[in-house]
Coordinates of C-alpha atoms and ligand atoms in Angstrom, one line a residue:
X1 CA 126.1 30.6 143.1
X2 CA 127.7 28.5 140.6
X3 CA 124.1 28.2 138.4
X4 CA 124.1 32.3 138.5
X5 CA 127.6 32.3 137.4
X6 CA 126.8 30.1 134.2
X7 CA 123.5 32.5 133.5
X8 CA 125.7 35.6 133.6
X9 CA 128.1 33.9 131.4
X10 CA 125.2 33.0 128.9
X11 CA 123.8 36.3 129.0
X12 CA 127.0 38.3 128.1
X13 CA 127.6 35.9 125.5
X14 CA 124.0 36.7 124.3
X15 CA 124.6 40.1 124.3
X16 CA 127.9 40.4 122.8
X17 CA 126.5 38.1 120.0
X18 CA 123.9 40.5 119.4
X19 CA 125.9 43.3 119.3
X20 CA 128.3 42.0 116.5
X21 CA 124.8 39.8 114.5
X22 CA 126.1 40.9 111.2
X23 CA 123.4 43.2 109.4
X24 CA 120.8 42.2 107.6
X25 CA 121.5 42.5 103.7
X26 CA 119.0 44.0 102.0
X27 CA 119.4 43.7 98.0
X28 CA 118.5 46.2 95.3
X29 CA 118.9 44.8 91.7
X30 CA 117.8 47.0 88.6
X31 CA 119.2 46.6 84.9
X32 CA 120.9 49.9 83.8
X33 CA 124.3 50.7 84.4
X34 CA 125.7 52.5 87.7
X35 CA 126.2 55.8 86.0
X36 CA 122.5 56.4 85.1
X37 CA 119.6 58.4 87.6
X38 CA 118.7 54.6 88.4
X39 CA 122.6 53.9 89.1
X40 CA 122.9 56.6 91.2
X41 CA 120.1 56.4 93.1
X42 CA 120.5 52.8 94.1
X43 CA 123.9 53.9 95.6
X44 CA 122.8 57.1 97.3
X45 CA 120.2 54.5 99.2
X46 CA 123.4 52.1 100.1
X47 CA 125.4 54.9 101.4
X48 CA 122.6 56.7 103.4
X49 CA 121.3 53.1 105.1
X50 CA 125.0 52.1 106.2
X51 CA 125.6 55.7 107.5
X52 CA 122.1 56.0 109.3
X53 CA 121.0 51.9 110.2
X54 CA 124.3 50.4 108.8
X55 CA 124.8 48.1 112.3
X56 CA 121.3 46.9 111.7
X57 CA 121.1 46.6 107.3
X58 CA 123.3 46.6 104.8
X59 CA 122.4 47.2 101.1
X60 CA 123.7 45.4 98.4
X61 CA 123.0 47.0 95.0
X62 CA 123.3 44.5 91.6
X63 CA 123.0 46.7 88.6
X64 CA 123.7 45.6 84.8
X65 CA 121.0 42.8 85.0
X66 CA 123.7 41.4 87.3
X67 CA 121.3 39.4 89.4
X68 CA 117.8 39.6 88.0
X69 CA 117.3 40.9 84.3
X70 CA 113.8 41.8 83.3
X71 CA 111.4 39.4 83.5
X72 CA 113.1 38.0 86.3
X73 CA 113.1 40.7 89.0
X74 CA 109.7 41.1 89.7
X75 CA 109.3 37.3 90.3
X76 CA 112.6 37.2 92.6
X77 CA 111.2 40.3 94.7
X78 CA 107.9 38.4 95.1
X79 CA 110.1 35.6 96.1
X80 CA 111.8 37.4 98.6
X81 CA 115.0 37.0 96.6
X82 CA 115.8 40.8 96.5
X83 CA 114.0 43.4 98.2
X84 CA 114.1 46.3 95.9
X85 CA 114.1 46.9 92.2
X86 CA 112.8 50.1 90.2
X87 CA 111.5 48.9 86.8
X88 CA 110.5 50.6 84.3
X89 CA 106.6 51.8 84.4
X90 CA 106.5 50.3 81.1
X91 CA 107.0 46.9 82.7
X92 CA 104.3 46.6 84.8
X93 CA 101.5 45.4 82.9
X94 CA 101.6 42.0 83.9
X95 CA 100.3 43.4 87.3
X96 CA 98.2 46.4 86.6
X97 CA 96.9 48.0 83.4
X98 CA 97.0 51.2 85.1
X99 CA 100.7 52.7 84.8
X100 CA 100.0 51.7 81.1
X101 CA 98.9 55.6 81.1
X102 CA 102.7 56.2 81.0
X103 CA 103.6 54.4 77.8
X104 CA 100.7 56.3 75.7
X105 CA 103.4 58.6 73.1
X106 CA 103.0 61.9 72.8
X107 CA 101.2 62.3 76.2
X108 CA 104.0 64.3 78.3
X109 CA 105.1 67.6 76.4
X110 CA 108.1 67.2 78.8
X111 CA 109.6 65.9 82.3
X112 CA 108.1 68.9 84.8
X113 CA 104.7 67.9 83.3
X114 CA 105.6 64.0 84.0
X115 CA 106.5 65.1 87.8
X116 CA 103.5 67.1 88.1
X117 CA 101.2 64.0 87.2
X118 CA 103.4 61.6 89.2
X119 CA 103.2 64.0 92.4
X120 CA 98.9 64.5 91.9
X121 CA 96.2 62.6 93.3
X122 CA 95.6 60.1 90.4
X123 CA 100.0 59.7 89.9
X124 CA 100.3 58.9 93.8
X125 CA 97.1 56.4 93.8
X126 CA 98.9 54.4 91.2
X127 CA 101.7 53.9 93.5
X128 CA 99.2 51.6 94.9
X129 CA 97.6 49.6 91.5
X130 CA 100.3 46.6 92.7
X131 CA 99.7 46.5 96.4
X132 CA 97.4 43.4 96.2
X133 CA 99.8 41.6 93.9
X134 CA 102.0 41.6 96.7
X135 CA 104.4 44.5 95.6
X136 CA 104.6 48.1 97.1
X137 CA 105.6 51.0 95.3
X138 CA 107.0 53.6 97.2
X139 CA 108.0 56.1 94.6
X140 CA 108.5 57.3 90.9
X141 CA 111.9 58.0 89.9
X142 CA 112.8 59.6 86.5
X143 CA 115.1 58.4 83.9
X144 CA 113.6 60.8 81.2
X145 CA 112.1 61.1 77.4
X146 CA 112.7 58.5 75.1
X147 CA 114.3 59.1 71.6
X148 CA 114.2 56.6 68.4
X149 CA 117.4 55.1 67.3
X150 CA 118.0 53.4 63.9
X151 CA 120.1 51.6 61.6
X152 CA 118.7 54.6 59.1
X153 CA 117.7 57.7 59.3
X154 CA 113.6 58.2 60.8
X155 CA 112.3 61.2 59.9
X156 CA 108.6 60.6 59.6
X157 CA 106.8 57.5 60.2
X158 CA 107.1 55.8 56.8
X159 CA 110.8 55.9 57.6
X160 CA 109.6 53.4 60.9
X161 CA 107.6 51.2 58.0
X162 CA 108.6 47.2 58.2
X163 CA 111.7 48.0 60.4
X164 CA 112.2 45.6 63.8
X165 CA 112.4 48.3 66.7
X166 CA 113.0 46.2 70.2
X167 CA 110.3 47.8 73.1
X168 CA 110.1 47.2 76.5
X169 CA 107.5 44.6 77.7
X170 CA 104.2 46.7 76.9
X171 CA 101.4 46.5 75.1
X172 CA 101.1 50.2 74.4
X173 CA 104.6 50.3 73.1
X174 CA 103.6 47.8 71.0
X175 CA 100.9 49.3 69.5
X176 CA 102.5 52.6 69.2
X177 CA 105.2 50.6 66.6
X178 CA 102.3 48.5 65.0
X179 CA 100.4 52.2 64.4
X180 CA 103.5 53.4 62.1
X181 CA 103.5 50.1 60.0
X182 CA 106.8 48.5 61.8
X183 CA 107.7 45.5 63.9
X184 CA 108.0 45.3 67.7
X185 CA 109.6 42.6 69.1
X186 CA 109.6 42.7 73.5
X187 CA 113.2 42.1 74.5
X188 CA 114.9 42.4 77.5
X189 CA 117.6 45.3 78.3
X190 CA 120.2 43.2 78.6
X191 CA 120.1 42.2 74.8
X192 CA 119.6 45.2 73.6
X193 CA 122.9 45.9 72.3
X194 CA 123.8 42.4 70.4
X195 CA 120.4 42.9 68.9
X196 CA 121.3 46.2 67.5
X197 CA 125.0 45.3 67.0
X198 CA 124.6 42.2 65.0
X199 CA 121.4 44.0 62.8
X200 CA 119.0 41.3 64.5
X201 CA 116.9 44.4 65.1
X202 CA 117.0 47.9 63.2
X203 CA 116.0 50.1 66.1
X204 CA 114.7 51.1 69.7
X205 CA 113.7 53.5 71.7
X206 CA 115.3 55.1 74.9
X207 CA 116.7 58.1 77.0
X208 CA 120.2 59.7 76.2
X209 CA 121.1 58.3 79.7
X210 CA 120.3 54.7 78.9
X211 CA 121.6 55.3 75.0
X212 CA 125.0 56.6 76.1
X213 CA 125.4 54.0 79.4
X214 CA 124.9 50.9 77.1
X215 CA 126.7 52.1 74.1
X216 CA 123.8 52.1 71.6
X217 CA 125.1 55.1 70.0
X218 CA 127.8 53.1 68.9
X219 CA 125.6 50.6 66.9
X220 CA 123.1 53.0 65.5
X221 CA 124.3 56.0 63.3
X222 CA 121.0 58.0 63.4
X223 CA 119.4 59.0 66.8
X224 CA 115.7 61.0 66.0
X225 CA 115.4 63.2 69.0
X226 CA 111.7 62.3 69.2
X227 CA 111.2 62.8 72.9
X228 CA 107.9 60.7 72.2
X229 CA 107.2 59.0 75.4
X230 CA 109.0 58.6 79.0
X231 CA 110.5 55.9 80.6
X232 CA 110.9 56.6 84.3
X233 CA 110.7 54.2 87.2
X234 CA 108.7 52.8 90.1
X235 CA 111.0 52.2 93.0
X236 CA 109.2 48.8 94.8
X237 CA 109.2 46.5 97.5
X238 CA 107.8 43.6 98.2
X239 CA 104.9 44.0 100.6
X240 CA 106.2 40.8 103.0
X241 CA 109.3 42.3 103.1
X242 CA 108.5 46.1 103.8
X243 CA 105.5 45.0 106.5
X244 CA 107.7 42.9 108.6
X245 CA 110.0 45.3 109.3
X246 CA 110.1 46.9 113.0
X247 CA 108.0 50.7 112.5
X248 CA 111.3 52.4 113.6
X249 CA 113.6 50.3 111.2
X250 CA 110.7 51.1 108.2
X251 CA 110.8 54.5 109.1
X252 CA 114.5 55.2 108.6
X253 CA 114.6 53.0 105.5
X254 CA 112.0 54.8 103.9
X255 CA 113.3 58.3 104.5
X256 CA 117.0 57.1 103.1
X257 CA 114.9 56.1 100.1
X258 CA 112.8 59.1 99.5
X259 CA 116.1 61.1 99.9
X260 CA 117.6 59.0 97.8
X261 CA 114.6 59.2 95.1
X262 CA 114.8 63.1 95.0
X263 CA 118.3 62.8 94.7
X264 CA 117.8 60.8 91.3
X265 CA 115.1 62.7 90.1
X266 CA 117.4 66.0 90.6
X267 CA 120.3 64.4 88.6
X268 CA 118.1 63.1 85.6
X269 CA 117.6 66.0 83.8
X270 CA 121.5 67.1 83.8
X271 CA 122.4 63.5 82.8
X272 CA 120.3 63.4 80.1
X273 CA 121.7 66.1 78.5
X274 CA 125.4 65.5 79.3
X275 CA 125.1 62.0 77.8
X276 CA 123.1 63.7 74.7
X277 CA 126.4 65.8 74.5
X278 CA 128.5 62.9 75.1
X279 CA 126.6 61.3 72.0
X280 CA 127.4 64.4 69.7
X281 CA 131.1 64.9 71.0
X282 CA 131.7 60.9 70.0
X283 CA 130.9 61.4 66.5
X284 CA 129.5 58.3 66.2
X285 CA 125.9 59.1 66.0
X286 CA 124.1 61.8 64.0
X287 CA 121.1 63.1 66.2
X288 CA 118.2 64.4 63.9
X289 CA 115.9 67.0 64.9
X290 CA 111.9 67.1 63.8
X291 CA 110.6 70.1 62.3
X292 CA 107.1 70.7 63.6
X293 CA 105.8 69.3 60.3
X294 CA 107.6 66.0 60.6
X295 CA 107.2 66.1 64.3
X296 CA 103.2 66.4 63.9
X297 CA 102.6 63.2 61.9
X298 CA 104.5 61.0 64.2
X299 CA 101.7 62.6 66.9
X300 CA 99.0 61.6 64.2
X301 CA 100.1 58.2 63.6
X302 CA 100.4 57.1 67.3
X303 CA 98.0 59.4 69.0
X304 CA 95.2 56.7 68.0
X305 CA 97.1 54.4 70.5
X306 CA 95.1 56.1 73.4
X307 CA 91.9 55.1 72.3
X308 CA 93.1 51.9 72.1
X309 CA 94.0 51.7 75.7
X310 CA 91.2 54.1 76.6
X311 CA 89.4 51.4 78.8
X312 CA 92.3 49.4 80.2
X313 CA 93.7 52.3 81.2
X314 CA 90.5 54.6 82.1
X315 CA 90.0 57.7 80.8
X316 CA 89.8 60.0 83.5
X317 CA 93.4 58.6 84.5
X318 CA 94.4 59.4 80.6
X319 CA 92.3 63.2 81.0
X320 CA 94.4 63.6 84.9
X321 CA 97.8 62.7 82.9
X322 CA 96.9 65.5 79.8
X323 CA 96.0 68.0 82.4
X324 CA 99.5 67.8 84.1
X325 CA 100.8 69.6 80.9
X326 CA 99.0 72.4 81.7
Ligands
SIN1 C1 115.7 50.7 82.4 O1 115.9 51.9 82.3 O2 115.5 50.2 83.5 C2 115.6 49.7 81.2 C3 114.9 50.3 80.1 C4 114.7 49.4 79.0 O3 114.4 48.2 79.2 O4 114.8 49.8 77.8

């Protein structure tokens, strides 16, 4: 009697244990600033998980390079020190060649035609070019189209000639600077802005979102609104992580993220123009528009990238991507 008396009392304490275990934190660390598509999505996922799973996860979310900065994030998600990130595409290549196809300028005449690539075939497949690096992808999200800032006004390319313009970690971006005679240097977000402020660099390339959030416009008087390339996102998760996870739990996770995912890419396009306004309203930056003229021979200076990257990247992959603009 006694012994069964001591079991019950082990047993409730068992159970009422497990029913206050606190939750398992789940972290999502990305690099832009809370009020970007990126920002916004990350925060939409935290509020969806605690309202649907909250007494099982909790998501903490670590923008502003707060926890990993580039460079960094991929390694601590392999490392099982955070369990989501979105990265750029551009900042993949250490992993796959494949979502190279992204950085090739000029490619995309605009965002629909991005989400129509990223929603075919060959755009879902590449959701997979990391899986056996250990990584998962489990979605694209959109930021937008990149414009060139600068110390001086760019016009055409010769205006780009011997000036340092920081890029993202990417070959292609690299070459695309190299094809107009200037000076790439790879750097991570979170320097951007000292770079620009203290004329360490003369330039770089981003979307009104991430130009407004981080204040370039306030270190570079001349924005060219180029919309040359796009820099949107692959939302990932570390395949130990994700496979471990009990079906049901992985279920309800996923959903909150591919709600949370549409949610971003439904924002994008309003925030990029707001914070284009923004720019304009603030006086602080002029933004210059091409003529089709001037706007033509950037296209003929950098279209020669593609060939470049022609058989890294494959050119069917490069022929799926130009059909989306159709
Ligand atoms: C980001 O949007 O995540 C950062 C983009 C950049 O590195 O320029």
């Amino acid at each position: 009697m006694k012994k069964l008396t001591l079991s019950a009392i082990a047993l409730s304490i068992t159970l009422a244990s497990a029913a206050h275990a606190a939750p398992e934190v789940i972290k999502f660390s990305h690099v832009v600033a809370e009020n970007t598509p990126k920002g916004q999505m990350a925060l939409h996922f935290r509020d969806l998980v605690a309202e649907r799973i909250g007494d099982k996860y909790e998501v903490e979310v670590y923008p502003n390079s707060q926890l990993f900065g580039d460079g960094k994030e991929m390694e601590a998600l392999l490392l099982g020190d955070v369990q989501f990130i979105a990265p750029s595409l551009s900042k993949f290549s250490k992993y796959t060649k494949k979502l190279q196809v992204f950085d090739l300028p000029f490619l995309f005449e605009d965002m629909e035609a991005v989400d129509r690539f990223q929603q075919s075939d060959a755009g879902q497949s590449l959701l997979q070019s990391v899986k056996g690096k250990g990584m998962i992808g489990l979605g694209y999200l959109h930021n937008g189209l990149k414009q060139l800032s600068a110390s001086e006004p760019l016009r055409v390319p010769s205006d780009a000639s011997g000036k340092k313009f920081r890029i993202m970690s990417s070959d292609v971006l690299a070459a695309q600077f190299d094809a107009v005679d200037a000076v790439p240097l790879k750097k991570p977000f979170s320097e951007v802005f000292t770079l620009l402020q203290t004329r360490a660099i003369d330039g770089q390339e981003n979307t009104w979102s991430n130009i407004y959030s981080k204040k370039f416009f306030e270190v570079q008087p001349y924005i060219t609104a180029s919309n040359h390339g796009v820099l949107d996102y692959m939302v990932t998760t570390s395949a130990e992580f994700w496979t471990q996870l009990p079906d049901a739990d992985r279920e309800v996770l996923k959903k909150a993220l591919d709600e949370s995912v549409a949610y971003g890419n439904q924002i994008a396009q309003q925030k990029a123009d707001d914070d284009r306004q923004k720019i304009i309203d603030s006086g602080r930056s002029q933004i210059l528009t091409l003529t089709d003229k001037e706007r033509g021979e950037w296209v003929e200076a950098m279209q020669p990238v593609w060939q470049q990257f022609e058989d890294e990247i494959g050119a069917d992959l490069i022929q799926a991507a130009v059909q989306a603009n159709q």
